[in-house]
mmCIF file of C-alpha atoms in Angstrom:
data_model
loop_
_atom_site.group_PDB
_atom_site.id
_atom_site.type_symbol
_atom_site.label_atom_id
_atom_site.label_comp_id
_atom_site.label_asym_id
_atom_site.label_seq_id
_atom_site.Cartn_x
_atom_site.Cartn_y
_atom_site.Cartn_z
ATOM 1 C CA MET A 132 142.721 162.918 69.545
ATOM 2 C CA PHE A 133 142.505 166.492 68.384
ATOM 3 C CA ARG A 134 141.463 168.035 64.953
ATOM 4 C CA GLY A 135 141.976 171.413 63.934
ATOM 5 C CA SER A 136 144.422 174.053 64.740
ATOM 6 C CA ILE A 137 146.941 173.581 67.287
ATOM 7 C CA VAL A 138 148.911 176.344 68.232
ATOM 8 C CA ALA A 139 152.695 175.959 68.951
ATOM 9 C CA LEU A 140 152.828 178.702 71.440
ATOM 10 C CA VAL A 141 155.871 181.638 71.711
ATOM 11 C CA THR A 142 157.317 181.031 75.466
ATOM 12 C CA PRO A 143 156.876 185.218 76.573
ATOM 13 C CA MET A 144 159.954 186.535 78.506
ATOM 14 C CA HIS A 145 160.734 189.753 79.740
ATOM 15 C CA ALA A 146 163.901 192.092 77.817
ATOM 16 C CA ASP A 147 166.204 189.898 80.134
ATOM 17 C CA GLY A 148 164.879 186.650 78.992
ATOM 18 C CA GLU A 149 163.146 185.461 82.020
ATOM 19 C CA VAL A 150 159.786 183.786 81.436
ATOM 20 C CA ASP A 151 156.769 186.335 81.570
ATOM 21 C CA ASP A 152 154.074 184.529 83.380
ATOM 22 C CA ALA A 153 151.830 187.134 83.730
ATOM 23 C CA SER A 154 151.938 187.157 79.358
ATOM 24 C CA LEU A 155 151.797 183.326 79.370
ATOM 25 C CA LYS A 156 148.298 184.090 81.390
ATOM 26 C CA ARG A 157 147.489 186.381 78.595
ATOM 27 C CA LEU A 158 148.478 184.330 75.797
ATOM 28 C CA VAL A 159 146.502 181.053 77.228
ATOM 29 C CA ASP A 160 143.563 183.431 77.925
ATOM 30 C CA PHE A 161 143.854 184.532 73.795
ATOM 31 C CA HIS A 162 143.398 181.275 72.823
ATOM 32 C CA VAL A 163 140.901 179.669 74.970
ATOM 33 C CA ALA A 164 138.244 183.081 73.699
ATOM 34 C CA GLU A 165 139.176 182.468 70.292
ATOM 35 C CA GLY A 166 138.515 178.859 70.022
ATOM 36 C CA THR A 167 142.067 177.343 69.534
ATOM 37 C CA THR A 168 141.671 173.251 69.842
ATOM 38 C CA ALA A 169 144.969 172.959 71.689
ATOM 39 C CA ILE A 170 148.005 174.801 72.806
ATOM 40 C CA VAL A 171 151.483 172.802 71.983
ATOM 41 C CA SER A 172 153.859 174.430 75.319
ATOM 42 C CA VAL A 173 157.745 174.468 74.662
ATOM 43 C CA GLY A 174 157.746 173.115 71.337
ATOM 44 C CA THR A 175 160.483 174.697 68.807
ATOM 45 C CA THR A 176 158.336 177.982 68.413
ATOM 46 C CA GLY A 177 158.285 178.016 72.297
ATOM 47 C CA GLU A 178 162.466 178.079 72.914
ATOM 48 C CA SER A 179 162.734 174.781 73.602
ATOM 49 C CA ALA A 180 165.995 174.521 72.673
ATOM 50 C CA THR A 181 167.100 177.324 75.273
ATOM 51 C CA LEU A 182 164.943 176.531 78.275
ATOM 52 C CA ASP A 183 167.307 174.681 80.846
ATOM 53 C CA GLU A 184 165.824 171.132 81.831
ATOM 54 C CA ASP A 185 163.953 172.834 85.024
ATOM 55 C CA GLU A 186 162.666 176.188 83.272
ATOM 56 C CA HIS A 187 160.895 173.440 80.391
ATOM 57 C CA CYS A 188 159.430 171.514 82.698
ATOM 58 C CA ALA A 189 157.962 174.546 84.654
ATOM 59 C CA VAL A 190 156.354 176.338 81.701
ATOM 60 C CA ILE A 191 154.900 173.119 81.412
ATOM 61 C CA ARG A 192 153.643 172.815 84.455
ATOM 62 C CA ARG A 193 152.530 176.509 84.432
ATOM 63 C CA THR A 194 150.687 176.305 80.946
ATOM 64 C CA VAL A 195 148.555 173.339 82.082
ATOM 65 C CA GLU A 196 147.472 175.253 85.029
ATOM 66 C CA LEU A 197 146.427 178.411 83.507
ATOM 67 C CA ALA A 198 144.732 176.209 80.918
ATOM 68 C CA ALA A 199 142.776 174.737 83.743
ATOM 69 C CA GLY A 200 141.098 172.097 81.771
ATOM 70 C CA ARG A 201 139.588 175.057 79.253
ATOM 71 C CA ILE A 202 141.798 174.284 76.464
ATOM 72 C CA PRO A 203 144.081 170.776 75.625
ATOM 73 C CA VAL A 204 147.705 171.220 76.579
ATOM 74 C CA ILE A 205 150.279 168.817 74.165
ATOM 75 C CA ALA A 206 153.885 169.529 75.624
ATOM 76 C CA GLY A 207 156.801 169.334 73.727
ATOM 77 C CA THR A 208 159.167 167.310 75.471
ATOM 78 C CA GLY A 209 161.592 165.971 72.503
ATOM 79 C CA ALA A 210 165.508 165.810 72.913
ATOM 80 C CA ASN A 211 168.473 164.106 70.985
ATOM 81 C CA ALA A 212 168.991 161.932 73.825
ATOM 82 C CA THR A 213 166.472 159.270 74.779
ATOM 83 C CA ARG A 214 166.863 159.398 78.355
ATOM 84 C CA GLU A 215 166.461 163.464 78.618
ATOM 85 C CA ALA A 216 163.104 162.942 75.972
ATOM 86 C CA ILE A 217 161.861 160.561 78.608
ATOM 87 C CA VAL A 218 162.715 162.567 81.952
ATOM 88 C CA LEU A 219 160.684 165.636 79.557
ATOM 89 C CA THR A 220 158.006 163.255 79.355
ATOM 90 C CA ARG A 221 157.567 161.734 82.379
ATOM 91 C CA CYS A 222 157.218 165.647 83.479
ATOM 92 C CA ALA A 223 154.335 166.334 81.033
ATOM 93 C CA LYS A 224 152.738 163.574 82.607
ATOM 94 C CA ASN A 225 153.239 164.728 86.093
ATOM 95 C CA ALA A 226 152.429 168.403 85.274
ATOM 96 C CA GLY A 227 148.480 167.090 83.614
ATOM 97 C CA ALA A 228 149.574 167.494 79.816
ATOM 98 C CA ASP A 229 146.873 165.885 77.327
ATOM 99 C CA ALA A 230 149.511 164.826 75.081
ATOM 100 C CA ALA A 231 153.354 164.659 74.437
ATOM 101 C CA LEU A 232 155.092 166.251 71.174
ATOM 102 C CA LEU A 233 158.750 164.776 70.376
ATOM 103 C CA VAL A 234 161.135 165.951 68.251
ATOM 104 C CA THR A 235 163.154 163.584 66.160
ATOM 105 C CA PRO A 236 167.040 163.536 67.883
ATOM 106 C CA TYR A 237 168.501 166.847 66.523
ATOM 107 C CA TYR A 238 172.398 166.538 65.294
ATOM 108 C CA ASN A 239 173.402 162.927 66.099
ATOM 109 C CA LYS A 240 171.430 162.103 62.566
ATOM 110 C CA PRO A 241 170.609 158.714 64.081
ATOM 111 C CA THR A 242 169.616 155.492 61.417
ATOM 112 C CA GLN A 243 165.525 154.929 60.902
ATOM 113 C CA GLU A 244 166.049 152.086 63.379
ATOM 114 C CA GLY A 245 167.448 154.589 65.422
ATOM 115 C CA LEU A 246 164.600 156.735 65.507
ATOM 116 C CA TYR A 247 162.336 153.871 65.600
ATOM 117 C CA LEU A 248 164.057 152.022 69.185
ATOM 118 C CA HIS A 249 164.328 155.870 70.060
ATOM 119 C CA HIS A 250 160.603 156.325 70.164
ATOM 120 C CA LYS A 251 159.778 152.804 71.100
ATOM 121 C CA ALA A 252 161.769 153.341 74.560
ATOM 122 C CA ILE A 253 159.872 156.375 75.597
ATOM 123 C CA ALA A 254 156.400 155.099 74.666
ATOM 124 C CA GLU A 255 157.359 152.364 77.113
ATOM 125 C CA ALA A 256 158.655 154.381 80.156
ATOM 126 C CA VAL A 257 155.791 157.129 80.053
ATOM 127 C CA ASP A 258 152.124 156.181 79.728
ATOM 128 C CA ILE A 259 150.923 159.151 77.601
ATOM 129 C CA PRO A 260 150.147 160.086 74.285
ATOM 130 C CA GLN A 261 152.593 160.635 72.060
ATOM 131 C CA ILE A 262 152.898 162.729 68.959
ATOM 132 C CA LEU A 263 155.737 162.276 66.482
ATOM 133 C CA TYR A 264 157.490 165.326 65.233
ATOM 134 C CA ASN A 265 159.629 165.279 62.107
ATOM 135 C CA VAL A 266 161.060 168.335 60.895
ATOM 136 C CA PRO A 267 164.289 167.697 59.286
ATOM 137 C CA GLY A 268 165.248 171.214 57.816
ATOM 138 C CA ARG A 269 166.147 172.294 61.506
ATOM 139 C CA THR A 270 167.474 168.581 62.900
ATOM 140 C CA ALA A 271 168.746 167.187 59.856
ATOM 141 C CA CYS A 272 167.202 164.033 60.114
ATOM 142 C CA ASP A 273 163.724 162.302 58.321
ATOM 143 C CA MET A 274 161.972 160.337 60.149
ATOM 144 C CA LEU A 275 160.579 158.489 56.811
ATOM 145 C CA PRO A 276 156.577 157.101 56.455
ATOM 146 C CA SER A 277 157.730 153.962 56.496
ATOM 147 C CA THR A 278 159.252 154.216 59.944
ATOM 148 C CA VAL A 279 156.009 156.472 61.017
ATOM 149 C CA ALA A 280 154.085 153.140 60.269
ATOM 150 C CA ARG A 281 156.090 150.456 62.644
ATOM 151 C CA LEU A 282 155.761 153.144 65.216
ATOM 152 C CA ALA A 283 152.395 153.906 64.684
ATOM 153 C CA ARG A 284 151.440 150.192 65.862
ATOM 154 C CA ILE A 285 153.053 151.438 69.541
ATOM 155 C CA ALA A 286 150.635 151.820 72.195
ATOM 156 C CA GLY A 287 150.888 155.264 72.996
ATOM 157 C CA ILE A 288 151.811 156.697 70.383
ATOM 158 C CA VAL A 289 149.100 158.435 68.212
ATOM 159 C CA GLY A 290 149.950 160.960 65.341
ATOM 160 C CA VAL A 291 152.747 162.744 63.784
ATOM 161 C CA LYS A 292 153.375 166.016 63.306
ATOM 162 C CA GLU A 293 155.039 166.411 59.305
ATOM 163 C CA ALA A 294 156.542 169.403 58.680
ATOM 164 C CA THR A 295 158.371 168.773 55.598
ATOM 165 C CA GLY A 296 155.305 170.423 53.576
ATOM 166 C CA ASP A 297 155.241 166.989 51.162
ATOM 167 C CA LEU A 298 151.874 166.569 50.724
ATOM 168 C CA SER A 299 152.296 162.941 49.225
ATOM 169 C CA ARG A 300 153.598 162.267 53.049
ATOM 170 C CA VAL A 301 150.096 162.712 54.075
ATOM 171 C CA LYS A 302 148.782 160.002 51.591
ATOM 172 C CA ALA A 303 151.342 157.644 52.407
ATOM 173 C CA ILE A 304 151.044 158.081 56.067
ATOM 174 C CA ARG A 305 147.674 157.869 55.823
ATOM 175 C CA GLU A 306 147.512 154.717 53.823
ATOM 176 C CA SER A 307 150.320 152.497 55.973
ATOM 177 C CA CYS A 308 148.634 154.250 59.511
ATOM 178 C CA GLY A 309 144.931 153.932 58.760
ATOM 179 C CA ASP A 310 142.615 156.875 60.193
ATOM 180 C CA GLY A 311 142.832 155.859 63.578
ATOM 181 C CA PHE A 312 146.549 157.824 63.520
ATOM 182 C CA ALA A 313 146.310 161.694 64.163
ATOM 183 C CA ILE A 314 148.671 163.736 60.742
ATOM 184 C CA TYR A 315 149.254 167.192 61.593
ATOM 185 C CA SER A 316 150.820 169.314 59.269
ATOM 186 C CA GLY A 317 153.896 171.329 60.999
ATOM 187 C CA ASP A 318 154.054 173.769 57.959
ATOM 188 C CA ASP A 319 151.506 176.753 57.935
ATOM 189 C CA ALA A 320 152.132 176.904 53.788
ATOM 190 C CA SER A 321 151.023 173.772 52.666
ATOM 191 C CA ALA A 322 148.442 173.065 56.075
ATOM 192 C CA CYS A 323 145.115 174.055 54.130
ATOM 193 C CA GLU A 324 146.407 171.694 51.400
ATOM 194 C CA SER A 325 147.446 169.068 53.684
ATOM 195 C CA MET A 326 143.948 168.793 55.384
ATOM 196 C CA LEU A 327 142.120 168.635 52.145
ATOM 197 C CA ARG A 328 143.726 165.749 51.629
ATOM 198 C CA GLY A 329 143.387 163.815 54.707
ATOM 199 C CA ALA A 330 145.389 165.956 57.480
ATOM 200 C CA ASP A 331 143.342 166.193 60.893
ATOM 201 C CA GLY A 332 144.908 169.817 61.717
ATOM 202 C CA VAL A 333 148.098 171.900 61.925
ATOM 203 C CA ILE A 334 150.430 172.312 64.971
ATOM 204 C CA SER A 335 150.911 176.448 63.522
ATOM 205 C CA VAL A 336 152.926 179.813 64.603
ATOM 206 C CA THR A 337 150.033 181.642 62.669
ATOM 207 C CA SER A 338 147.950 180.617 65.151
ATOM 208 C CA ASN A 339 149.670 182.669 67.177
ATOM 209 C CA LEU A 340 148.648 185.893 65.375
ATOM 210 C CA ALA A 341 145.184 184.946 64.322
ATOM 211 C CA PRO A 342 143.195 181.618 65.754
ATOM 212 C CA ARG A 343 140.258 182.319 64.795
ATOM 213 C CA GLN A 344 141.221 182.599 61.251
ATOM 214 C CA MET A 345 143.205 179.562 61.346
ATOM 215 C CA GLN A 346 140.656 177.752 63.162
ATOM 216 C CA ALA A 347 137.822 178.509 60.681
ATOM 217 C CA MET A 348 140.099 177.453 57.660
ATOM 218 C CA CYS A 349 140.852 174.192 59.541
ATOM 219 C CA GLU A 350 137.059 173.809 60.342
ATOM 220 C CA ALA A 351 136.213 174.323 56.392
ATOM 221 C CA ALA A 352 138.994 171.868 55.201
ATOM 222 C CA LEU A 353 138.408 169.526 57.274
ATOM 223 C CA ASN A 354 134.632 169.902 56.290
ATOM 224 C CA GLY A 355 135.890 168.936 52.377
ATOM 225 C CA ASP A 356 134.377 173.050 51.791
ATOM 226 C CA ARG A 357 138.035 173.690 49.570
ATOM 227 C CA GLU A 358 136.685 177.056 48.349
ATOM 228 C CA ARG A 359 136.076 178.377 51.848
ATOM 229 C CA ALA A 360 139.290 176.659 53.007
ATOM 230 C CA LEU A 361 141.002 178.326 50.206
ATOM 231 C CA ALA A 362 139.769 181.938 50.881
ATOM 232 C CA ILE A 363 140.315 182.085 54.229
ATOM 233 C CA ASN A 364 144.149 180.999 54.001
ATOM 234 C CA LEU A 365 144.751 183.337 51.043
ATOM 235 C CA THR A 366 144.373 185.745 53.356
ATOM 236 C CA LEU A 367 146.572 184.449 55.498
ATOM 237 C CA GLU A 368 149.467 183.306 53.171
ATOM 238 C CA PRO A 369 151.777 186.401 53.836
ATOM 239 C CA LEU A 370 151.725 185.251 57.510
ATOM 240 C CA HIS A 371 152.307 181.763 56.674
ATOM 241 C CA ARG A 372 155.635 183.015 54.850
ATOM 242 C CA ASP A 373 156.457 186.241 56.688
ATOM 243 C CA LEU A 374 156.597 184.560 60.169
ATOM 244 C CA PHE A 375 159.784 182.808 58.663
ATOM 245 C CA VAL A 376 161.644 185.833 57.378
ATOM 246 C CA GLN A 377 164.437 185.741 59.732
ATOM 247 C CA SER A 378 164.214 182.007 62.172
ATOM 248 C CA ASN A 379 161.103 180.806 64.144
ATOM 249 C CA PRO A 380 160.208 182.193 66.729
ATOM 250 C CA ILE A 381 161.992 185.798 65.766
ATOM 251 C CA PRO A 382 159.566 187.011 63.846
ATOM 252 C CA VAL A 383 156.392 185.337 65.302
ATOM 253 C CA LYS A 384 157.319 186.680 68.824
ATOM 254 C CA TRP A 385 157.958 190.576 68.080
ATOM 255 C CA ALA A 386 154.404 190.182 66.115
ATOM 256 C CA VAL A 387 153.082 188.981 68.958
ATOM 257 C CA ALA A 388 154.051 191.962 71.216
ATOM 258 C CA GLU A 389 153.318 194.041 68.356
ATOM 259 C CA LEU A 390 149.481 193.159 69.408
ATOM 260 C CA GLY A 391 150.337 193.926 72.716
ATOM 261 C CA LEU A 392 150.023 190.388 74.276
ATOM 262 C CA CYS A 393 153.365 189.519 75.356
ATOM 263 C CA SER A 394 156.542 191.253 76.112
ATOM 264 C CA LYS A 395 159.742 192.043 74.162
ATOM 265 C CA GLY A 396 161.837 189.174 74.955
ATOM 266 C CA ILE A 397 163.717 186.495 73.418
ATOM 267 C CA ARG A 398 166.970 184.171 74.842
ATOM 268 C CA LEU A 399 170.297 183.933 73.152
ATOM 269 C CA PRO A 400 171.478 182.889 70.181
ATOM 270 C CA LEU A 401 168.187 184.328 69.004
ATOM 271 C CA THR A 402 167.914 187.871 68.756
ATOM 272 C CA TRP A 403 164.892 190.336 68.556
ATOM 273 C CA LEU A 404 163.417 190.908 64.979
ATOM 274 C CA SER A 405 165.843 193.311 62.704
ATOM 275 C CA ASP A 406 164.853 196.642 62.135
ATOM 276 C CA ASP A 407 164.592 196.091 58.315
ATOM 277 C CA CYS A 408 162.006 193.085 58.538
ATOM 278 C CA HIS A 409 159.402 195.129 60.883
ATOM 279 C CA ASP A 410 157.705 196.893 58.046
ATOM 280 C CA ARG A 411 157.296 193.353 55.776
ATOM 281 C CA VAL A 412 155.482 191.411 58.929
ATOM 282 C CA ARG A 413 153.514 194.693 59.485
ATOM 283 C CA GLN A 414 152.219 194.198 56.076
ATOM 284 C CA ALA A 415 151.514 190.461 56.648
ATOM 285 C CA MET A 416 149.586 191.042 59.709
ATOM 286 C CA ALA A 417 147.711 194.142 57.841
ATOM 287 C CA ARG A 418 146.831 191.749 55.319
ATOM 288 C CA ALA A 419 144.819 189.069 57.680
ATOM 289 C CA GLY A 420 143.191 192.007 59.193
ATOM 290 C CA LEU A 421 145.155 192.337 62.790
ATOM 291 C CA LEU A 422 146.169 195.920 62.443
#
């Protein structure tokens, strides 16, 4: 599978909230040029919750077209209804995506058995590599390492994005799932240490702004070069922190627009970054050498 820095790509929009195709092309080209390992299209950072089903599929399809085989595309296809997740995952496969990323069903608060049966049903319905995504801070649903281990035995389920920031889970998942099962950090702040402890990469918000630095940090960490990895990560820590000064993807969309890579657009109920946060995010960008 994929190793290194995987960008959780923003979905660029015009001021009226419509998807900005020209900026999407600019972003895909940017990540190809900067050496990003792969793109996640329409994940949480890509505002999956505010796109309707047709738009969701259209953005995945367009991202695959723009990537044109130059960079792998992982489609965000999770939903809180199993049937909807199957529809979106089929869409990703038909669009030519390289894999699908499926967040745990949000709001419903399923049991661990419900999580197992949900992901099992999707894997059996759609023949595409599937990465589990655990982010209880957003979903109010925590997929335990024991459930990940059960799911890892199902054909087609190839990895997990673990976004709790709990470093002990890297060890627990690796021991129970083996080296062939991919583990990705979903928390930029702890991603460096996660890779030093055996994770395979990070699905990153920070990579939207600093893809080359994130990839260099990942390569150092994956090669076991702790000193170099930590040194690079030190310059990125303000971004890891301040890109969450308001709810993701509010700060990162503002910052990407500041770099001239996309238009100033976001969809309700999300709002544009508050004026009193601008200086804080700019300072983090400057610390990373982006301004």
